[in-house]
GROMACS .gro file of C-alpha atoms in nm:
model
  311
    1UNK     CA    1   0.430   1.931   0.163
    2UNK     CA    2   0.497   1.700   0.432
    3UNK     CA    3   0.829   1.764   0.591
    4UNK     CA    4   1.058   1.593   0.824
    5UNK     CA    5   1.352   1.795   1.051
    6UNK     CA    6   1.711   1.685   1.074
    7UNK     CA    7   1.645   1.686   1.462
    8UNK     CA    8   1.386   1.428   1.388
    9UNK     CA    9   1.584   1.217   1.219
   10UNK     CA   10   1.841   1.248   1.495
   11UNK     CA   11   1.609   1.218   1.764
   12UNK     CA   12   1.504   0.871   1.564
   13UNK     CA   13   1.853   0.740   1.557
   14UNK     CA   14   1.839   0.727   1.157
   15UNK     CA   15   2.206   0.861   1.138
   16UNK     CA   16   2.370   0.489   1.299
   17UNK     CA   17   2.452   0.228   0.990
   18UNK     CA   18   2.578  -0.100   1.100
   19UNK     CA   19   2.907  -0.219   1.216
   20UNK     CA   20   3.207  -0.174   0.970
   21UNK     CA   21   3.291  -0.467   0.867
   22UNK     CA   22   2.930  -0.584   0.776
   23UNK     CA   23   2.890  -0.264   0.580
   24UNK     CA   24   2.774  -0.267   0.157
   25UNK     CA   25   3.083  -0.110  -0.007
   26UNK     CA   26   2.773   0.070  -0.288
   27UNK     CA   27   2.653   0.280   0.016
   28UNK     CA   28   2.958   0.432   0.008
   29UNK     CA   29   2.836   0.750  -0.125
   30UNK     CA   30   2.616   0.794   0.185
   31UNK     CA   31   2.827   0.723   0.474
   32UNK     CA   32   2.971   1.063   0.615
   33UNK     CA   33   3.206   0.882   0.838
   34UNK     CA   34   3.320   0.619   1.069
   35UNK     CA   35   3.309   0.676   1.472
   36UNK     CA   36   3.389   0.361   1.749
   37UNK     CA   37   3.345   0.085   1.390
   38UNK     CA   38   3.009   0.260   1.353
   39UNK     CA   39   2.974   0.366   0.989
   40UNK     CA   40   2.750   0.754   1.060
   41UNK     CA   41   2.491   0.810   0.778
   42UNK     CA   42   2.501   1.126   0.583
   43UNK     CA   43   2.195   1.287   0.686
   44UNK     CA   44   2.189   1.545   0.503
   45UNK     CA   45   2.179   1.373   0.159
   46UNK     CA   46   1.873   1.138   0.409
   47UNK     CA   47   1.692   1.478   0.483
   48UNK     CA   48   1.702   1.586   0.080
   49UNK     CA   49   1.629   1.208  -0.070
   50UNK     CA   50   1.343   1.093   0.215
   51UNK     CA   51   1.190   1.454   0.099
   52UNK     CA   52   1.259   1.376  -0.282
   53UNK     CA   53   1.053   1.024  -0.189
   54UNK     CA   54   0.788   1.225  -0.022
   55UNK     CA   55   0.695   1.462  -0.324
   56UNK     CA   56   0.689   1.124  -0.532
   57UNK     CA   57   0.467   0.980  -0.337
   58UNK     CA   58   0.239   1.249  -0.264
   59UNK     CA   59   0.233   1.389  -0.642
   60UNK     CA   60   0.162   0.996  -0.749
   61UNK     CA   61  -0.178   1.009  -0.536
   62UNK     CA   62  -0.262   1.342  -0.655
   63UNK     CA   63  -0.262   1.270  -1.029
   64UNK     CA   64  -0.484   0.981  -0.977
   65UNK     CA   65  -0.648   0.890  -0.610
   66UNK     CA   66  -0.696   0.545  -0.725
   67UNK     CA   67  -0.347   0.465  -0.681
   68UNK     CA   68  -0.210   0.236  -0.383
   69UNK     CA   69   0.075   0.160  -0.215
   70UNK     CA   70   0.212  -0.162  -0.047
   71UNK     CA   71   0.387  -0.120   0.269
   72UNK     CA   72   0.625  -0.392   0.322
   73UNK     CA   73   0.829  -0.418   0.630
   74UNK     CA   74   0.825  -0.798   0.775
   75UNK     CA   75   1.133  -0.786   1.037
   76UNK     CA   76   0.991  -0.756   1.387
   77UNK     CA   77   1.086  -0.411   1.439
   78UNK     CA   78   0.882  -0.290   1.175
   79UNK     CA   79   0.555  -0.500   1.171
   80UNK     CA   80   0.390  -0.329   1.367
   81UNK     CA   81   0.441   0.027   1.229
   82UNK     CA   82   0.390  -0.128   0.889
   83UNK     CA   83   0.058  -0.276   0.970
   84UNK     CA   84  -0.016   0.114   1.174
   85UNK     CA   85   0.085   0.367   0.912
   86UNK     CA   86  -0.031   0.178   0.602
   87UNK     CA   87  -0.396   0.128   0.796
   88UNK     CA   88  -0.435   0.476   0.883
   89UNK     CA   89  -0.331   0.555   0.515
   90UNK     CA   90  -0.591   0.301   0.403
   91UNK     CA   91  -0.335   0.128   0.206
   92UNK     CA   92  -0.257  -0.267   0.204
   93UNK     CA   93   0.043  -0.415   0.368
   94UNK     CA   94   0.258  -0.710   0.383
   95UNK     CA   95   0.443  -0.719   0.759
   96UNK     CA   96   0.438  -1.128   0.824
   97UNK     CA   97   0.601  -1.283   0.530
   98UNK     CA   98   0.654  -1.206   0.162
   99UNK     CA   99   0.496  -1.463  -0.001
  100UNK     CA  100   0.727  -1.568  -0.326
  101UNK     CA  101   0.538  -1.483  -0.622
  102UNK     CA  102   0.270  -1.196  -0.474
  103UNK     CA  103   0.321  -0.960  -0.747
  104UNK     CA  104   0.418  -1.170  -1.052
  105UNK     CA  105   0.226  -1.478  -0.965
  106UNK     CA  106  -0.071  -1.250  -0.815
  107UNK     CA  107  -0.353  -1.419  -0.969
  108UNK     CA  108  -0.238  -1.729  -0.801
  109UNK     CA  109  -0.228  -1.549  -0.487
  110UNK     CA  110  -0.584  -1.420  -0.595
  111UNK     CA  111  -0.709  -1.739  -0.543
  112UNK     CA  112  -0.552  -1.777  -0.209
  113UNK     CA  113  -0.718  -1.427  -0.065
  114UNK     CA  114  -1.069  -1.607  -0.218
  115UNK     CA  115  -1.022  -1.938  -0.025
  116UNK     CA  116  -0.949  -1.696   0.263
  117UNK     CA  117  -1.281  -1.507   0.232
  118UNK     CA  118  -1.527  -1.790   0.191
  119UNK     CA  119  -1.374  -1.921   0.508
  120UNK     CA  120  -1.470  -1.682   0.678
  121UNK     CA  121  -1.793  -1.593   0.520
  122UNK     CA  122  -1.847  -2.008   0.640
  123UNK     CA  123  -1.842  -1.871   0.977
  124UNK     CA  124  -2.156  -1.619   0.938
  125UNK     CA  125  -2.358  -1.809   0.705
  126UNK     CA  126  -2.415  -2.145   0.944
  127UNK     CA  127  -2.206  -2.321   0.701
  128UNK     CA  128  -1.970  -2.409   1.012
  129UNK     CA  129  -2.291  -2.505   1.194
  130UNK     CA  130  -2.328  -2.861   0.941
  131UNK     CA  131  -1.975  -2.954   1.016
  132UNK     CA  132  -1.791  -3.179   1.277
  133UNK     CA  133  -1.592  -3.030   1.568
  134UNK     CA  134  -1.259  -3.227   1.413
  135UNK     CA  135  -1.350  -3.015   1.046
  136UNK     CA  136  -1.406  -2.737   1.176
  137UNK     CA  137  -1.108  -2.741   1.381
  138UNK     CA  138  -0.891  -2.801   1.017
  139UNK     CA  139  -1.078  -2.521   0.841
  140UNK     CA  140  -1.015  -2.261   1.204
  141UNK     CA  141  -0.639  -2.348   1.163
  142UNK     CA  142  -0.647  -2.288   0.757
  143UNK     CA  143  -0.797  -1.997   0.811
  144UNK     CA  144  -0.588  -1.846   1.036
  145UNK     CA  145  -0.254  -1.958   0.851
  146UNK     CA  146  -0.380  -1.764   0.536
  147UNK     CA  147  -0.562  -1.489   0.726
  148UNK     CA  148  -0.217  -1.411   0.912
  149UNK     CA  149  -0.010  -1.362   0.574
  150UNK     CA  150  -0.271  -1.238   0.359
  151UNK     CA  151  -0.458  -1.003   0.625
  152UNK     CA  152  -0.264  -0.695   0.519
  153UNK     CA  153  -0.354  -0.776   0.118
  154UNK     CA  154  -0.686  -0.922   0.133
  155UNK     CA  155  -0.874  -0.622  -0.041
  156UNK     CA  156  -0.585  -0.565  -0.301
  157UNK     CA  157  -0.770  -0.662  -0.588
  158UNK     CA  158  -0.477  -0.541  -0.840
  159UNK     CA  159  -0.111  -0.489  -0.850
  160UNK     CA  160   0.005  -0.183  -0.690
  161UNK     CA  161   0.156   0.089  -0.826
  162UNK     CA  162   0.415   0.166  -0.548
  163UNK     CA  163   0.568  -0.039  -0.302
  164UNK     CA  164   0.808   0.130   0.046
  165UNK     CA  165   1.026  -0.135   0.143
  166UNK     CA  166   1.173  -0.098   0.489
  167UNK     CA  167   1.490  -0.286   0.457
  168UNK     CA  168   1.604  -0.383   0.121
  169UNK     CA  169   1.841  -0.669   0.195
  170UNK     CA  170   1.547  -0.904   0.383
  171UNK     CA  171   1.296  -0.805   0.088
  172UNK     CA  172   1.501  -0.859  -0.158
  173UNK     CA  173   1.211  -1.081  -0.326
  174UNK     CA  174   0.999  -0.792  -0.311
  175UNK     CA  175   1.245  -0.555  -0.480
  176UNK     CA  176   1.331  -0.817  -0.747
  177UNK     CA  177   0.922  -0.865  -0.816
  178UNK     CA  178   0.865  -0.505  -0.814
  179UNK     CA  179   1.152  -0.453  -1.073
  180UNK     CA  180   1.059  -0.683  -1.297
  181UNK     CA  181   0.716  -0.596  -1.327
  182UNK     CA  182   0.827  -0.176  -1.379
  183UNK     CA  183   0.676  -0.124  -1.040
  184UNK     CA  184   0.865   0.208  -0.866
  185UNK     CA  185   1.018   0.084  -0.509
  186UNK     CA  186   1.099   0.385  -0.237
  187UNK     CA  187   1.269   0.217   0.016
  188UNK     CA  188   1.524   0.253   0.355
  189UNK     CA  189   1.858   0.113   0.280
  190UNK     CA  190   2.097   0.103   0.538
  191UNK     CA  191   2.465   0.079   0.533
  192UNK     CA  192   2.457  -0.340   0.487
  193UNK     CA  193   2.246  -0.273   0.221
  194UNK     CA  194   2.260  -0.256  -0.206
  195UNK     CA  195   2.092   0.089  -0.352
  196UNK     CA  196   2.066  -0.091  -0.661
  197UNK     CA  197   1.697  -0.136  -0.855
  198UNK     CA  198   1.540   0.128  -0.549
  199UNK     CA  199   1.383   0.419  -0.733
  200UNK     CA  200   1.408   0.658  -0.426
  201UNK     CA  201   1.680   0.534  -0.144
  202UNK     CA  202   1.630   0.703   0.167
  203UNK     CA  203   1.939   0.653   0.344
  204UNK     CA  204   1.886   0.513   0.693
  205UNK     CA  205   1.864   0.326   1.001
  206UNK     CA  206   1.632   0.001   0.934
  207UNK     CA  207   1.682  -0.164   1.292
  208UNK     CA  208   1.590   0.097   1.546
  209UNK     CA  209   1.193   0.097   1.647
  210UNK     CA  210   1.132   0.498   1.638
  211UNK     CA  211   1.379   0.515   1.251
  212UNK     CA  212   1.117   0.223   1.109
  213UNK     CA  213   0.829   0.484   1.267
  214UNK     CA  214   0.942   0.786   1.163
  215UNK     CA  215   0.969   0.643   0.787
  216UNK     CA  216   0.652   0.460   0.797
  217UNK     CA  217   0.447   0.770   0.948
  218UNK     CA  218   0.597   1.003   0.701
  219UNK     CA  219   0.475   0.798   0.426
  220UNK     CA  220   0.150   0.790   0.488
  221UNK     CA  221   0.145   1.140   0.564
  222UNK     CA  222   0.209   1.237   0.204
  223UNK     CA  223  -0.066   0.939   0.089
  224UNK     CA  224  -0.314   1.126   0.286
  225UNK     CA  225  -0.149   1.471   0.155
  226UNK     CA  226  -0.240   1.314  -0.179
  227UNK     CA  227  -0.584   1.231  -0.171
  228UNK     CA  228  -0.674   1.544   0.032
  229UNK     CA  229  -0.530   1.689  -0.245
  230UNK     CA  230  -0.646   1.509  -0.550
  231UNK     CA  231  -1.030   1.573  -0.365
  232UNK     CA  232  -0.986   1.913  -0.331
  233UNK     CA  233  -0.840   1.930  -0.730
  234UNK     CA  234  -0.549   2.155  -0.580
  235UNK     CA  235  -0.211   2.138  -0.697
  236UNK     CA  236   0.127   1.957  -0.530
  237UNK     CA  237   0.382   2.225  -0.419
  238UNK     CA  238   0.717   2.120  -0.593
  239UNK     CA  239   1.053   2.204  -0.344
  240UNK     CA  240   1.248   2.479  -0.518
  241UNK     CA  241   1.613   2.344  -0.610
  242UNK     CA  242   1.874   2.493  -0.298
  243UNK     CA  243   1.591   2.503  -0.057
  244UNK     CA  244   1.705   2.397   0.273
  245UNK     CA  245   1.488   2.250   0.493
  246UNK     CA  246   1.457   2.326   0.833
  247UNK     CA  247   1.718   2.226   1.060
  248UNK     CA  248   1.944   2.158   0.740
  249UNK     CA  249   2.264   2.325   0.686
  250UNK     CA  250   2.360   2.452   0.351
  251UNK     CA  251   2.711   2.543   0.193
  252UNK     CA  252   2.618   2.893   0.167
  253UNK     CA  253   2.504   2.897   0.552
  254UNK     CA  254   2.778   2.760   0.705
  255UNK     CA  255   3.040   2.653   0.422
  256UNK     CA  256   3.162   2.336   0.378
  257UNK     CA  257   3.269   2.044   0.577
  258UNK     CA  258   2.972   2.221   0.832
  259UNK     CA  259   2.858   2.050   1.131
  260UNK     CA  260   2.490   2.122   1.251
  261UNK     CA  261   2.489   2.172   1.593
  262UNK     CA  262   2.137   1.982   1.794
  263UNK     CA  263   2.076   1.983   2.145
  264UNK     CA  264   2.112   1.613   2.310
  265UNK     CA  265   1.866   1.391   2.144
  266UNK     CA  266   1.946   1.019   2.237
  267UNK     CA  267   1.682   0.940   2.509
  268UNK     CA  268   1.807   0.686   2.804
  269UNK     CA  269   1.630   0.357   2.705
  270UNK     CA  270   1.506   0.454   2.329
  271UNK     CA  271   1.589   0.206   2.063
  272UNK     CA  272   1.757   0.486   1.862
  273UNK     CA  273   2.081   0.356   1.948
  274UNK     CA  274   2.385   0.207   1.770
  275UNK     CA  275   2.380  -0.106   1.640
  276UNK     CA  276   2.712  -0.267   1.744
  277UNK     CA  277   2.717  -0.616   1.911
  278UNK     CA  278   2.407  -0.690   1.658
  279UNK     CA  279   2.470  -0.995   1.486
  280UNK     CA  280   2.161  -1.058   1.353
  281UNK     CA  281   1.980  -0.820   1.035
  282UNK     CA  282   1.687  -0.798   1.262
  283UNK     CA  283   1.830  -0.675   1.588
  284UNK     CA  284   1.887  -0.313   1.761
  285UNK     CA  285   2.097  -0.280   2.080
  286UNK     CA  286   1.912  -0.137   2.372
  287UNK     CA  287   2.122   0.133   2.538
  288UNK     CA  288   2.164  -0.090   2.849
  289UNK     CA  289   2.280  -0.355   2.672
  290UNK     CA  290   2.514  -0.168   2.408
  291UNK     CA  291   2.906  -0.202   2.444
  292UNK     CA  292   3.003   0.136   2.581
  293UNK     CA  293   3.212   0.243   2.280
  294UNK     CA  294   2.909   0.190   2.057
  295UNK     CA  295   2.668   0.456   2.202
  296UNK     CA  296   2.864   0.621   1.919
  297UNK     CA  297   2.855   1.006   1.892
  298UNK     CA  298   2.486   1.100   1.946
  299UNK     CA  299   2.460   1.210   2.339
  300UNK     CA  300   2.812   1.194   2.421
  301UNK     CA  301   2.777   1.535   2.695
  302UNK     CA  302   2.484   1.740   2.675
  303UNK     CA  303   2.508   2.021   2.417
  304UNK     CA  304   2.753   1.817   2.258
  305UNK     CA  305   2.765   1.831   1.877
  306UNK     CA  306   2.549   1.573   1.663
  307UNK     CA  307   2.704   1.391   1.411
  308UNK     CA  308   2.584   1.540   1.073
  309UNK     CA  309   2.743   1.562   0.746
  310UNK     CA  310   2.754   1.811   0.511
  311UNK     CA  311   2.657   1.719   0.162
   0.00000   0.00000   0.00000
């Protein structure tokens, strides 16, 4: 099973939500606390739900290696990652812009991808050769305006059958499509964020370049993890109810109200910071840039105790 460490998810900055006041009153339930107007994600209910999302995944391509996944993600933070993780996966993304209608207008969009491919079979078959320099220069800039939303989908010849969403509240077409049509979403919702119509919330930090990773990488792991194991006709390892993963803190371990204790994990100049002073949805503060209040409670001395709740 793949696996993911609470120091990872510290070390990732997935435990900093957004500023109070622009927090989403329904993530209540996953907010441990509050520190400098900071609202501090629970991560231990993050470490249990993100696996929870994981086995999903993973036991979904292992029933039937046909399935697919759509990775969309298209703030600038994430497109890259998106495009990375769901490549390596050999899965189809969507990291540029949703385009209104993809999954319950898709035959529309069908036609769309087609225009897209005899433009560029043009190219190779000396098609381009018979036109004029001022047509060819029309059908270059077509081309690349469909190529650069479509790229990601262009061998998705059918709906998918699960879609990861990194950040809910910008996709909220996507979720809406995917509801409708019955389609199961796992997605990161942060604290600004609605849980509602997500089949698997993973609680977390959207903004931060290395949270976006972390989630994206993980999810692809378990695709691969479940077509190795749909090849080799094996069996999915289910996680045993109480089992504590590593670097998680139980009630029976340390009681409640517990605080896990990590070495210093914030790294000078990582995007893993706190997102005060961000107005935007899109933007994370750079360390050097941060107010000084707002490096919240992650490196505050070295061998300090991280902020992690106990669930």
């Amino acid at each position: 099973m793949v696996q993911v460490t609470m120091k990872e998810l510290l070390e990732a900055g997935v435990h900093f939500g957004h500023q109070v006041r622009r927090w989403n009153p329904k993530m209540k339930e996953y907010i441990f606390g509050e520190r400098n107007g900071i609202y501090i994600i629970d991560l231990q209910k993050t470490q249990r739900m993100f696996r929870d999302a994981l086995a999903f995944v993973t036991n979904a391509i292992a029933e039937d290696r046909g399935k697919t996944v759509l990775f969309v993600g298209t703030k600038r933070q994430a497109q890259d990652a998106v495009r990375e993780e769901a490549e390596r996966a050999g899965q189809y993304h969507v990291n540029q812009r949703w385009l209104g209608g993809l999954l319950t207008n898709f035959q529309t969009v069908q036609k769309s991808i087609k225009r897209l491919k005899d433009l560029e079979a043009m190219q190779t078959d000396g098609r381009y050769e018979k036109l004029t320099k001022k047509e060819r220069i029309k059908l270059d800039r077509e081309r690349e305006s469909l190529n650069k939303n479509l790229s990601g989908i262009k061998s998705m010849n059918r709906l998918p059958d699960i879609v990861f969403i990194i950040d809910v509240r910008k996709e909220e077409i996507a979720v809406a499509e995917a509801n409708r049509l019955g389609i199961p979403i796992v997605a990161v919702v942060d604290t600004n964020c609605s849980p509602e119509g997500i089949d698997y919330v993973i609680p977390g930090n959207d903004d931060a370049l290395r949270a976006v990773r972390l989630f994206a990488s993980r999810i692809a792991d378990a695709i691969l993890e479940g077509q190795q194991i749909a090849t080799e006709g094996g069996v999915v390892a289910q996680p045993e109810a109480g089992e504590a993963e590593p670097g998680e803190v139980t009630e029976g371990a340390a009681g409640e109200g517990a605080v896990a204790t990590q070495p210093e994990v914030t790294e000078p100049g990582s995007t893993a910071t706190s997102k005060a002073g961000s107005e935007g949805d899109g933007m994370a503060v750079e360390p050097s840039t941060a107010p000084e209040p707002a490096k919240a409670e992650a490196s505050v001395d070295e061998g300090a105790e991280s902020v992690v709740a106990a669930s």
